[in-house]
PDB file of C-alpha atoms in Angstrom:
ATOM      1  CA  UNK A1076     178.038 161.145  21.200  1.00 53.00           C
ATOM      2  CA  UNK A1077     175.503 163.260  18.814  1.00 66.00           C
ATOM      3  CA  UNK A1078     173.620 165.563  21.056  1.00 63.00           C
ATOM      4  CA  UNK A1079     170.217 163.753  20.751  1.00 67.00           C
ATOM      5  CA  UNK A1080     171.528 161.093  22.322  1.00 76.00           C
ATOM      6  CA  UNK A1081     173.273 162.878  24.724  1.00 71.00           C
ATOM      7  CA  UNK A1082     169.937 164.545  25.332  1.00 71.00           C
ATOM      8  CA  UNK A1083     168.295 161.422  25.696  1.00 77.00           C
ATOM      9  CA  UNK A1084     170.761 160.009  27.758  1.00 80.00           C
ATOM     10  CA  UNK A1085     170.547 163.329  30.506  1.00 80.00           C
ATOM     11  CA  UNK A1086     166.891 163.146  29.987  1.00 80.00           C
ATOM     12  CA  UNK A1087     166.856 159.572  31.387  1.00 83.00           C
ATOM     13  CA  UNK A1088     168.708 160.944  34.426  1.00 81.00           C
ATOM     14  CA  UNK A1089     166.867 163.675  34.891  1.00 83.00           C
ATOM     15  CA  UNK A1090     163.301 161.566  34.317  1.00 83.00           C
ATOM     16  CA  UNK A1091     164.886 158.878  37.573  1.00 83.00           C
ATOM     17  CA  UNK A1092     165.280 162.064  39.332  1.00 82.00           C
ATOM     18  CA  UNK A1093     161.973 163.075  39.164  1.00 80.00           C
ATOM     19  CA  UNK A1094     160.362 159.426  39.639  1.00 81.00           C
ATOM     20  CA  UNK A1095     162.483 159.193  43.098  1.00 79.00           C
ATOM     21  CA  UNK A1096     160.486 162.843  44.024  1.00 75.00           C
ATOM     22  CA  UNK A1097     157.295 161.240  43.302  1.00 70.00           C
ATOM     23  CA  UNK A1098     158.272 157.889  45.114  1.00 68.00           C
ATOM     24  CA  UNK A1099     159.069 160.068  48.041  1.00 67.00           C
ATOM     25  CA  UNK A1100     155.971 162.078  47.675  1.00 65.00           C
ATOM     26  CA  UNK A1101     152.962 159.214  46.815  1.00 63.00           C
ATOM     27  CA  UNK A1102     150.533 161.655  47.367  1.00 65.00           C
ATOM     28  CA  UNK A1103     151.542 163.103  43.785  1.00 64.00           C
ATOM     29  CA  UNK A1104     150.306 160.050  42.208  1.00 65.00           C
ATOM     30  CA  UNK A1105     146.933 159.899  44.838  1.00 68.00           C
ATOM     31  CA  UNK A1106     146.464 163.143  43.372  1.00 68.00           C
ATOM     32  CA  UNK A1107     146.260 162.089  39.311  1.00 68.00           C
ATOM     33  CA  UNK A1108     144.227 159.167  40.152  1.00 71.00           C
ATOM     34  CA  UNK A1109     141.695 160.680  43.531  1.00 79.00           C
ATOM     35  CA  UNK A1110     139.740 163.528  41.014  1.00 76.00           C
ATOM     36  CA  UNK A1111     139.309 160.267  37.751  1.00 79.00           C
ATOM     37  CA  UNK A1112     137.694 158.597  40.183  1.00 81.00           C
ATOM     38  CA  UNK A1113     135.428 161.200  41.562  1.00 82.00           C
ATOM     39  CA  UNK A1114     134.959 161.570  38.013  1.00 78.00           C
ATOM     40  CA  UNK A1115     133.730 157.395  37.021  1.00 80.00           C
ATOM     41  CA  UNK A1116     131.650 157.264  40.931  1.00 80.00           C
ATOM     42  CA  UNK A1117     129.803 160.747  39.753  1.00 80.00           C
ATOM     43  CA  UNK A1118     129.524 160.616  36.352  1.00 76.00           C
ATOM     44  CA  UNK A1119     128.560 156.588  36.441  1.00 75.00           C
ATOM     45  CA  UNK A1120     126.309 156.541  39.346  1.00 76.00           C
ATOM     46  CA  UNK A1121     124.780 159.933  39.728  1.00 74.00           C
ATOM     47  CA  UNK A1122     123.887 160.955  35.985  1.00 70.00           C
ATOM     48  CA  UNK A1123     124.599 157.507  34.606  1.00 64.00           C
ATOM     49  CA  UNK A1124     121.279 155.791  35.493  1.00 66.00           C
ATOM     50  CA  UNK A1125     119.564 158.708  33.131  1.00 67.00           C
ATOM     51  CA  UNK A1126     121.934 158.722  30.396  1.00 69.00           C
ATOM     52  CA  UNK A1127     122.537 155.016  29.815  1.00 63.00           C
ATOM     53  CA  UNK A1128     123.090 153.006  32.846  1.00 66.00           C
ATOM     54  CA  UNK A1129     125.799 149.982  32.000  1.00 68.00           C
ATOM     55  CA  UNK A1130     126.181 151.180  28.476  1.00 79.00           C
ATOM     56  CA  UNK A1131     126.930 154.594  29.645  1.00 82.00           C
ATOM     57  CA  UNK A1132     129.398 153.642  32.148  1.00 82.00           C
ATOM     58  CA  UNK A1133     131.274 152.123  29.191  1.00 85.00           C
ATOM     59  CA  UNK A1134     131.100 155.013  27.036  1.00 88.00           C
ATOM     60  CA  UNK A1135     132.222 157.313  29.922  1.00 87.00           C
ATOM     61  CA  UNK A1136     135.741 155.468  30.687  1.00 90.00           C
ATOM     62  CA  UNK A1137     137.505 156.268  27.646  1.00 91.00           C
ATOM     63  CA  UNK A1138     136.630 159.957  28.557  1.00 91.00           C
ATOM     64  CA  UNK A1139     138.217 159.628  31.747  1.00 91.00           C
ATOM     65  CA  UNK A1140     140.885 158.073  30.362  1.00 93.00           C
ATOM     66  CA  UNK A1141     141.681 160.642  27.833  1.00 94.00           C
ATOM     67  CA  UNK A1142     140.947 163.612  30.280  1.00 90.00           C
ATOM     68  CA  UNK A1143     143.418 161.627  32.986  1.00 89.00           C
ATOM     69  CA  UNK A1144     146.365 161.361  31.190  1.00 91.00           C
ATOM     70  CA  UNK A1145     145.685 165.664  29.529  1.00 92.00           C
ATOM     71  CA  UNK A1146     144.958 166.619  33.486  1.00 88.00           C
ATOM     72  CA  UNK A1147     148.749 165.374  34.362  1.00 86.00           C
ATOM     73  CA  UNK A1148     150.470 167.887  32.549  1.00 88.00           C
ATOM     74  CA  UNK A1149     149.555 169.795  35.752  1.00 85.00           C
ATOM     75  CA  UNK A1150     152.062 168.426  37.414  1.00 84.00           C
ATOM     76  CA  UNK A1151     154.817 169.050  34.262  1.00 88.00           C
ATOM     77  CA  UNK A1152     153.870 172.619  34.787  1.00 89.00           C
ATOM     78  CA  UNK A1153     153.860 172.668  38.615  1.00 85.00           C
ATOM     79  CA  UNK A1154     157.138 170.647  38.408  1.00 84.00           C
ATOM     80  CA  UNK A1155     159.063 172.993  36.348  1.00 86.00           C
ATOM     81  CA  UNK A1156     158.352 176.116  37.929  1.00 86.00           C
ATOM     82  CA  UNK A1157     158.864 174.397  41.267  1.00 83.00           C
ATOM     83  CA  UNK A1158     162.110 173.740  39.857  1.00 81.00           C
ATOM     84  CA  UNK A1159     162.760 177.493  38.336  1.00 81.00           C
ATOM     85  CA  UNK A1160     161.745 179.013  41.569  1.00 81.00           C
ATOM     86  CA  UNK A1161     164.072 177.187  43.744  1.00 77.00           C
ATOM     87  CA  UNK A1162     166.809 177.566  41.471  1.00 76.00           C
ATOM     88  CA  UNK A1163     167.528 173.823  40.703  1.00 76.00           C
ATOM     89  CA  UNK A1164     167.460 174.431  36.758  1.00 75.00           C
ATOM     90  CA  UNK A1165     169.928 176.601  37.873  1.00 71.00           C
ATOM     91  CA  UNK A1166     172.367 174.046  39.202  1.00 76.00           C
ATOM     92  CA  UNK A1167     171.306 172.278  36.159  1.00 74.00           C
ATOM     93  CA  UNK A1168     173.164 175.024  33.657  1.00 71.00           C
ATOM     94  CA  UNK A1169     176.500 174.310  35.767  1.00 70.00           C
ATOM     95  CA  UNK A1170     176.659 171.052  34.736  1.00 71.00           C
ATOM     96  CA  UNK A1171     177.545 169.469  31.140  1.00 70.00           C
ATOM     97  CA  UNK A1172     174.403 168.582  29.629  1.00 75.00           C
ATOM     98  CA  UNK A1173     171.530 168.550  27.294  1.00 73.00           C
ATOM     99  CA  UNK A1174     169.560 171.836  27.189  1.00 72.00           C
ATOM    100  CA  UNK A1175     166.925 169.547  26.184  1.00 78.00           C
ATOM    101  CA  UNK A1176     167.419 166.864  29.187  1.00 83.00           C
ATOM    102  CA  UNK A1177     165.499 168.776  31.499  1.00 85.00           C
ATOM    103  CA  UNK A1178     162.206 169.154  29.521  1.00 89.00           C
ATOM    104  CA  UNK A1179     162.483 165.676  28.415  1.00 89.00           C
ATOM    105  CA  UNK A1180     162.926 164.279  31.674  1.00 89.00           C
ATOM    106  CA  UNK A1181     160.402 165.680  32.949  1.00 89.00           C
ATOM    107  CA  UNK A1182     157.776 165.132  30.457  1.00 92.00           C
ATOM    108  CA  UNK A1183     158.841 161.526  29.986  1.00 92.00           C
ATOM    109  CA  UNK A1184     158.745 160.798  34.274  1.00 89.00           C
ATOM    110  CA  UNK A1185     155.350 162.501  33.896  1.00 88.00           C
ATOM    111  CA  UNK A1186     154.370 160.045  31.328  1.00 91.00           C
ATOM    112  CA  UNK A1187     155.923 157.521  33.294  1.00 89.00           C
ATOM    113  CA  UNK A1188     152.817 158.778  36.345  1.00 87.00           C
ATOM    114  CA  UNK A1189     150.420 158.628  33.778  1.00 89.00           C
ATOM    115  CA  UNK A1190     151.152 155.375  32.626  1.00 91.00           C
ATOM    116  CA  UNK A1191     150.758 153.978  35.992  1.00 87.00           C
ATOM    117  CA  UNK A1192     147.347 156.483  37.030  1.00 87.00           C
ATOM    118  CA  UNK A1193     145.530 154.630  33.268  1.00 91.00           C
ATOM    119  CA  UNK A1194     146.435 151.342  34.728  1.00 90.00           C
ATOM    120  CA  UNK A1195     144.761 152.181  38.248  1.00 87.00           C
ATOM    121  CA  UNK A1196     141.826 153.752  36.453  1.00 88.00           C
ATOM    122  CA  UNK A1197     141.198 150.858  33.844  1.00 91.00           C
ATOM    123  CA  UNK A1198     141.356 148.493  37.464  1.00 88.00           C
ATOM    124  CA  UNK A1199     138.681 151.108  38.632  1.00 86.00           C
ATOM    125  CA  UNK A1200     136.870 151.180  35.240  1.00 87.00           C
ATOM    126  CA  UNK A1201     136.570 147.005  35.364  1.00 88.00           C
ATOM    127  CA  UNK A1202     134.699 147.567  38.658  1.00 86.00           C
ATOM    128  CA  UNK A1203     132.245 149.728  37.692  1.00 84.00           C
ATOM    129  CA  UNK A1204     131.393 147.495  34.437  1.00 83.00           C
ATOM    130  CA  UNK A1205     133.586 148.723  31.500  1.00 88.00           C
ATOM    131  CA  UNK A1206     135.131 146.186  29.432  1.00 90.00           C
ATOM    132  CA  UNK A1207     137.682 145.739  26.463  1.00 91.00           C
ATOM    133  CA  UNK A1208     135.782 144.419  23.776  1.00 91.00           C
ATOM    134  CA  UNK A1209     138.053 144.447  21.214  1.00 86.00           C
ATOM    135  CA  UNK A1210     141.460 142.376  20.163  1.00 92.00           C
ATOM    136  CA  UNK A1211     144.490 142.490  22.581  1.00 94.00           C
ATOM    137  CA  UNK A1212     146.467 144.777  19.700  1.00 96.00           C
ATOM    138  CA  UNK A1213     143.683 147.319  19.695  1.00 95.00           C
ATOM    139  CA  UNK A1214     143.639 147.541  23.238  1.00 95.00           C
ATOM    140  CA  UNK A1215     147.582 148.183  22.862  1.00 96.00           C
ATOM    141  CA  UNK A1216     147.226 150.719  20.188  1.00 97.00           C
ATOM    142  CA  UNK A1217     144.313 152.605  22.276  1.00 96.00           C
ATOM    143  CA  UNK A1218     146.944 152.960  25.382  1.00 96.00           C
ATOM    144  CA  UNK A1219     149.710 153.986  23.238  1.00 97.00           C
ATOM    145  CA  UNK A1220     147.746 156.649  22.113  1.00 97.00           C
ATOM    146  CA  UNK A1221     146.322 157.515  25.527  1.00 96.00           C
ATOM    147  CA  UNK A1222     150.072 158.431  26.192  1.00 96.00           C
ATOM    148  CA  UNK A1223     151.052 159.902  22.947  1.00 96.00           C
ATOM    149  CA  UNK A1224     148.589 162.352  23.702  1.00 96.00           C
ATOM    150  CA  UNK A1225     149.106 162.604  27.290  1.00 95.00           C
ATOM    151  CA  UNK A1226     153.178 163.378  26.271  1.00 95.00           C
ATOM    152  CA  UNK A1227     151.881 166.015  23.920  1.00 96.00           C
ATOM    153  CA  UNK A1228     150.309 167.521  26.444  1.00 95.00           C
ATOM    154  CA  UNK A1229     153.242 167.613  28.635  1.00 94.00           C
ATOM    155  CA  UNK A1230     154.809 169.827  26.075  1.00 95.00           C
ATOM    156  CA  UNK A1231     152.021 171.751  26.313  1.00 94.00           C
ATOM    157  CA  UNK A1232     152.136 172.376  30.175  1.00 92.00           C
ATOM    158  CA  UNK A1233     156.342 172.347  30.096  1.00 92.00           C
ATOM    159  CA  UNK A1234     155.972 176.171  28.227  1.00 93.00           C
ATOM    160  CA  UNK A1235     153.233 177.147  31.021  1.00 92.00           C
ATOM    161  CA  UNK A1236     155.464 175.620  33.919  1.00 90.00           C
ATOM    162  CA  UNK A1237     158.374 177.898  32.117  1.00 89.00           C
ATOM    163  CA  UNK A1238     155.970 181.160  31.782  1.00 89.00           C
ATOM    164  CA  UNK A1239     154.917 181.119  35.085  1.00 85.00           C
ATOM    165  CA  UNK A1240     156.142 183.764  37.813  1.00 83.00           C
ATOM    166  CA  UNK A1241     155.468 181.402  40.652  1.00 83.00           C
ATOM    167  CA  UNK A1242     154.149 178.033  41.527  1.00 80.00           C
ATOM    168  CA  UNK A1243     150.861 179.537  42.757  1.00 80.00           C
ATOM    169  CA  UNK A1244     150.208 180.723  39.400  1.00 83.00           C
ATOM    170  CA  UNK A1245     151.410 177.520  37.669  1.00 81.00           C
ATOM    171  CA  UNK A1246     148.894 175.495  39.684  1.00 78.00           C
ATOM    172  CA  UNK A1247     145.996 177.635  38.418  1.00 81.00           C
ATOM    173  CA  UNK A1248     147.465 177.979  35.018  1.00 80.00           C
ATOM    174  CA  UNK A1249     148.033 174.037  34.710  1.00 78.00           C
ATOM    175  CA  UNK A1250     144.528 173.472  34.778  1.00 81.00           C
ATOM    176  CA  UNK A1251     142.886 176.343  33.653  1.00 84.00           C
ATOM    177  CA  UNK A1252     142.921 175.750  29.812  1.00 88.00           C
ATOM    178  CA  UNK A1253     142.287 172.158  30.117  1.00 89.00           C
ATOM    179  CA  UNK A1254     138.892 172.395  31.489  1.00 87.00           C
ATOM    180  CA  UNK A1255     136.793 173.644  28.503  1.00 89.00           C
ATOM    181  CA  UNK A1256     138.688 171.838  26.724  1.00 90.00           C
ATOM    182  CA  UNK A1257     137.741 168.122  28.077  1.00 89.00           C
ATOM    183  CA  UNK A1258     134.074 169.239  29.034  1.00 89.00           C
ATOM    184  CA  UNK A1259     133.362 170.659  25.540  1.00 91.00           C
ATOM    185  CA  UNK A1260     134.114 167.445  23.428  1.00 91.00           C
ATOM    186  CA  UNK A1261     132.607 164.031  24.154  1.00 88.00           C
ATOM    187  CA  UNK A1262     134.258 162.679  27.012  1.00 87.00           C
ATOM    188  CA  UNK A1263     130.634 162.839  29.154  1.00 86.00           C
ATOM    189  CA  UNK A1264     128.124 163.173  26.533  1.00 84.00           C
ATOM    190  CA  UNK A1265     127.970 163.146  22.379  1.00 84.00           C
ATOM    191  CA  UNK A1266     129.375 165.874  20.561  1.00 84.00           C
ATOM    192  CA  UNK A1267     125.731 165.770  18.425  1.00 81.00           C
ATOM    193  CA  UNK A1268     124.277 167.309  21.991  1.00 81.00           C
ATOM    194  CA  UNK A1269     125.503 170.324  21.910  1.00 85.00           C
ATOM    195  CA  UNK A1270     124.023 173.701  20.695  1.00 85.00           C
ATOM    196  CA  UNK A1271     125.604 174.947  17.367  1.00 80.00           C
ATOM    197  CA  UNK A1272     128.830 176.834  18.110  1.00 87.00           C
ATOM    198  CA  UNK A1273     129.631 174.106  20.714  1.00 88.00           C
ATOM    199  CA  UNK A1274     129.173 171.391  18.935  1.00 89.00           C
ATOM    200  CA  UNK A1275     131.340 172.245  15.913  1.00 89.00           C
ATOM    201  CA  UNK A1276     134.167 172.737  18.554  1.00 91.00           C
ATOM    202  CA  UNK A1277     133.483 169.612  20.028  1.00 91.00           C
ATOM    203  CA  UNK A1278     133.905 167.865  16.792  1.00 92.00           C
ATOM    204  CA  UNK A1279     136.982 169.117  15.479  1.00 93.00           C
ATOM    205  CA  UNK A1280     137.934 169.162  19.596  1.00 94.00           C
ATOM    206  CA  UNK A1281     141.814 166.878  19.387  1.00 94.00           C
ATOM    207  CA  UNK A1282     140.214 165.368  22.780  1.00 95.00           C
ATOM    208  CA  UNK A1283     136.814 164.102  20.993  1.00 94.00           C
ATOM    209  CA  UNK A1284     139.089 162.368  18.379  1.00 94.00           C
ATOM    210  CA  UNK A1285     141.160 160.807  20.978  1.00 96.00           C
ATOM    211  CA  UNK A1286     138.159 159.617  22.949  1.00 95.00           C
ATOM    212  CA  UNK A1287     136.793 158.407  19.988  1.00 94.00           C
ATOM    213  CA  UNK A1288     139.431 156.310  18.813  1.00 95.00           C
ATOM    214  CA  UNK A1289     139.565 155.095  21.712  1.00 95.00           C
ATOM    215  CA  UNK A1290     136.324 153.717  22.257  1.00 94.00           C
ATOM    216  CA  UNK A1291     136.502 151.985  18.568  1.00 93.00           C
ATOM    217  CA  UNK A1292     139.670 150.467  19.753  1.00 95.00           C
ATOM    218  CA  UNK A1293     137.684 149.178  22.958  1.00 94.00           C
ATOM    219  CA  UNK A1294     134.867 148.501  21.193  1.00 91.00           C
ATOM    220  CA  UNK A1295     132.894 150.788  23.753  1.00 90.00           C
ATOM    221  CA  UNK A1296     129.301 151.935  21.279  1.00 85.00           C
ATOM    222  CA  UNK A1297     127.720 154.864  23.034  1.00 82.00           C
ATOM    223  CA  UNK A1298     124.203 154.633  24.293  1.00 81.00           C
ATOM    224  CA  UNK A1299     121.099 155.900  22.161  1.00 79.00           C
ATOM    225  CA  UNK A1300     121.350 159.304  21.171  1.00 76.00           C
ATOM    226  CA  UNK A1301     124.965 160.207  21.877  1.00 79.00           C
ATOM    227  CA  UNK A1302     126.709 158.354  18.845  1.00 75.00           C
ATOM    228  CA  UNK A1303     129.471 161.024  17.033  1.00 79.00           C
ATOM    229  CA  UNK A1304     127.568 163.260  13.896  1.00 75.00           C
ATOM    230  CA  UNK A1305     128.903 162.234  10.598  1.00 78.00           C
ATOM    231  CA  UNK A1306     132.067 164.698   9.402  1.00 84.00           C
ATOM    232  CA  UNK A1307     135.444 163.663   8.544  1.00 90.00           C
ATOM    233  CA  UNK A1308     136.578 163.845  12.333  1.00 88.00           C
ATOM    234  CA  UNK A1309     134.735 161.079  13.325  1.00 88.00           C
ATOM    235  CA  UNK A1310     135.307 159.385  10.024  1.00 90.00           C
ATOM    236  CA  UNK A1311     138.760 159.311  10.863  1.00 93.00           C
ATOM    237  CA  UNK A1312     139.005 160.096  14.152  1.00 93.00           C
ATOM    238  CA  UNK A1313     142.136 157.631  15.037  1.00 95.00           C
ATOM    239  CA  UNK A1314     144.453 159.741  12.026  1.00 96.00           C
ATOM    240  CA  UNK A1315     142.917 162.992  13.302  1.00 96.00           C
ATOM    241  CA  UNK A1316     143.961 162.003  16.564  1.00 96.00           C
ATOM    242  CA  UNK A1317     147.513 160.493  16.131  1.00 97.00           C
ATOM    243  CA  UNK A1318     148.325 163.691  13.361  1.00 97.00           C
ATOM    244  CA  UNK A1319     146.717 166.706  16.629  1.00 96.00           C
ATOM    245  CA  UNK A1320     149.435 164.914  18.678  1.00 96.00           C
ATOM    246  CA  UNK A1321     152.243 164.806  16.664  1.00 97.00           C
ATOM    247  CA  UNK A1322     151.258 168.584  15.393  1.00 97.00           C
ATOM    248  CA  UNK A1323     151.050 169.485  19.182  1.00 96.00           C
ATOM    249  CA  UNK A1324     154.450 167.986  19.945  1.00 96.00           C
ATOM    250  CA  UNK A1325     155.856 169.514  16.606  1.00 96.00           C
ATOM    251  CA  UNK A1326     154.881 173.011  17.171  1.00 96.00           C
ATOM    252  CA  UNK A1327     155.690 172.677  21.630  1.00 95.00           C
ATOM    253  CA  UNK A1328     158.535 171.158  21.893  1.00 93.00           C
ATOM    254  CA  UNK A1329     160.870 174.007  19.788  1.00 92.00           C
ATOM    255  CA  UNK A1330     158.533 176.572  21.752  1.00 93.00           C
ATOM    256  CA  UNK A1331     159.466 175.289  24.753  1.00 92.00           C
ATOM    257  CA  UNK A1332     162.928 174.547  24.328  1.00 88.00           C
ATOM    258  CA  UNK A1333     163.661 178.313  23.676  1.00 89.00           C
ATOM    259  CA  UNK A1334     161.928 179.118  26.295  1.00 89.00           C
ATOM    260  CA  UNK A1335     163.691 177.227  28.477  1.00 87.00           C
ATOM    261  CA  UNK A1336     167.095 178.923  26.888  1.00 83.00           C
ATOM    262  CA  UNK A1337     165.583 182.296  27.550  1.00 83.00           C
ATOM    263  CA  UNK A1338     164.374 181.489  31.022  1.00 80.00           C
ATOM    264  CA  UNK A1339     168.009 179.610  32.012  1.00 68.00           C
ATOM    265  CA  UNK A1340     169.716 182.205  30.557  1.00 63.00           C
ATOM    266  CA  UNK A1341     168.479 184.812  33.327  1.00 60.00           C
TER     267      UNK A1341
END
């Protein structure tokens, strides 16, 4: 056995492991789906009627969407410093496997939760008027790279979770980073909005490309005023996109796996 597939194989174990926790403990999954929502009810009904009404509501879901599946690296981050603290990864280096079966496990059961929190909020996103208006394969490709990105920002959360002296720390640091970045791209309003320094983040923002492609893929136009400015990551937002996600997972998932060597080696 070559030892990615033996560290695919642990990771699988390890990823069942963590799905029975989360089976056990529901409210983990109440929890990445409870703040979306507050999200779609506020954003939709309380600012929606003066920044678009229906057509707004449609242009606001792939946001959510996109800042959903980012927000659940939380709980990779939480996770794995739950884990360091009580000494399970511990018990982990005692047995014969994969140094990379613990990271992968649980960034994949964490994509696993996030796969299941985008179909909850698309259910909540058809009753509150948003719509697929694209072909069946686009719709595919869009939620493939919903998670592509949401896995690349596991990898992101996994070296946090590892950096972290305790879980109180984790669950401030999990979030922290994530906030400016979803609010300062155009996940609630058009990148063209902003003032200056803003706005040139926002474009070149890996989270406004996602969104972006994502709403061509849906076939979700945004309402007067709040289309993307012209620059080559709109242009090609979808290959901006899929190329921040693989970078992401290219330059995190070495970075973490030495930190996890470093940390386990304590």
């Amino acid at each position: 056995m070559t030892v990615l597939t033996q560290g695919i194989r642990d990771g699988g174990i390890i990823a069942w492991r963590n799905l029975l926790n989360v089976r056990r403990n529901v409210d983990w999954l109440f929890a990445a789906v409870i703040q979306p929502i507050m999200f779609v009810l506020l954003f939709a009904y309380v600012f929606g009627g003066a920044l678009g009404g229906g057509q707004y509501r449609e242009f606001l879901i792939a946001g959510i969407f996109v800042q959903t599946t980012s927000f659940n690296s939380a709980f990779t981050v939480i996770g794995l410093c739950n884990d360091l603290q009580k000494g399970i990864i511990d018990r982990f280096r005692s047995l014969p496997m994969s140094r990379l079966a613990v990271l992968l496990g649980r960034t994949t059961s964490d994509l696993v939760v996030s796969a299941m929190a985008l179909l909850i909020m698309s259910l909540c996103g058809l009753l509150v008027g948003w719509r697929i208006r694209g072909s069946f394969l686009d719709a595919v490709v869009a939620y493939l790279l919903l998670l592509l990105f949401g896995f690349a920002m596991s990898w992101i959360g996994a070296l946090i979770g590892l950096s972290s002296p305790s879980v109180e720390v984790a669950q401030s640091a999990g979030l922290m980073w994530l906030f400016p970045l979803s609010f300062i791209s155009s996940a609630f309003v058009g990148a063209g909005t902003m003032p200056g320094p803003l706005k040139a983040i926002a474009e070149w923002n890996p989270f406004t490309a996602v969104i972006q492609s994502v709403r061509d893929l849906f076939g979700n136009e945004a309402p007067p005023g709040m289309a993307p400015p012209p620059g080559w990551p709109a242009d090609n937002a979808l290959l901006y996109a899929v190329v921040s996600s693989v970078g992401i997972l290219a330059v995190f998932i070495p970075l973490s796996v030495a930190k996890y060597r470093r940390v386990a080696s304590k």
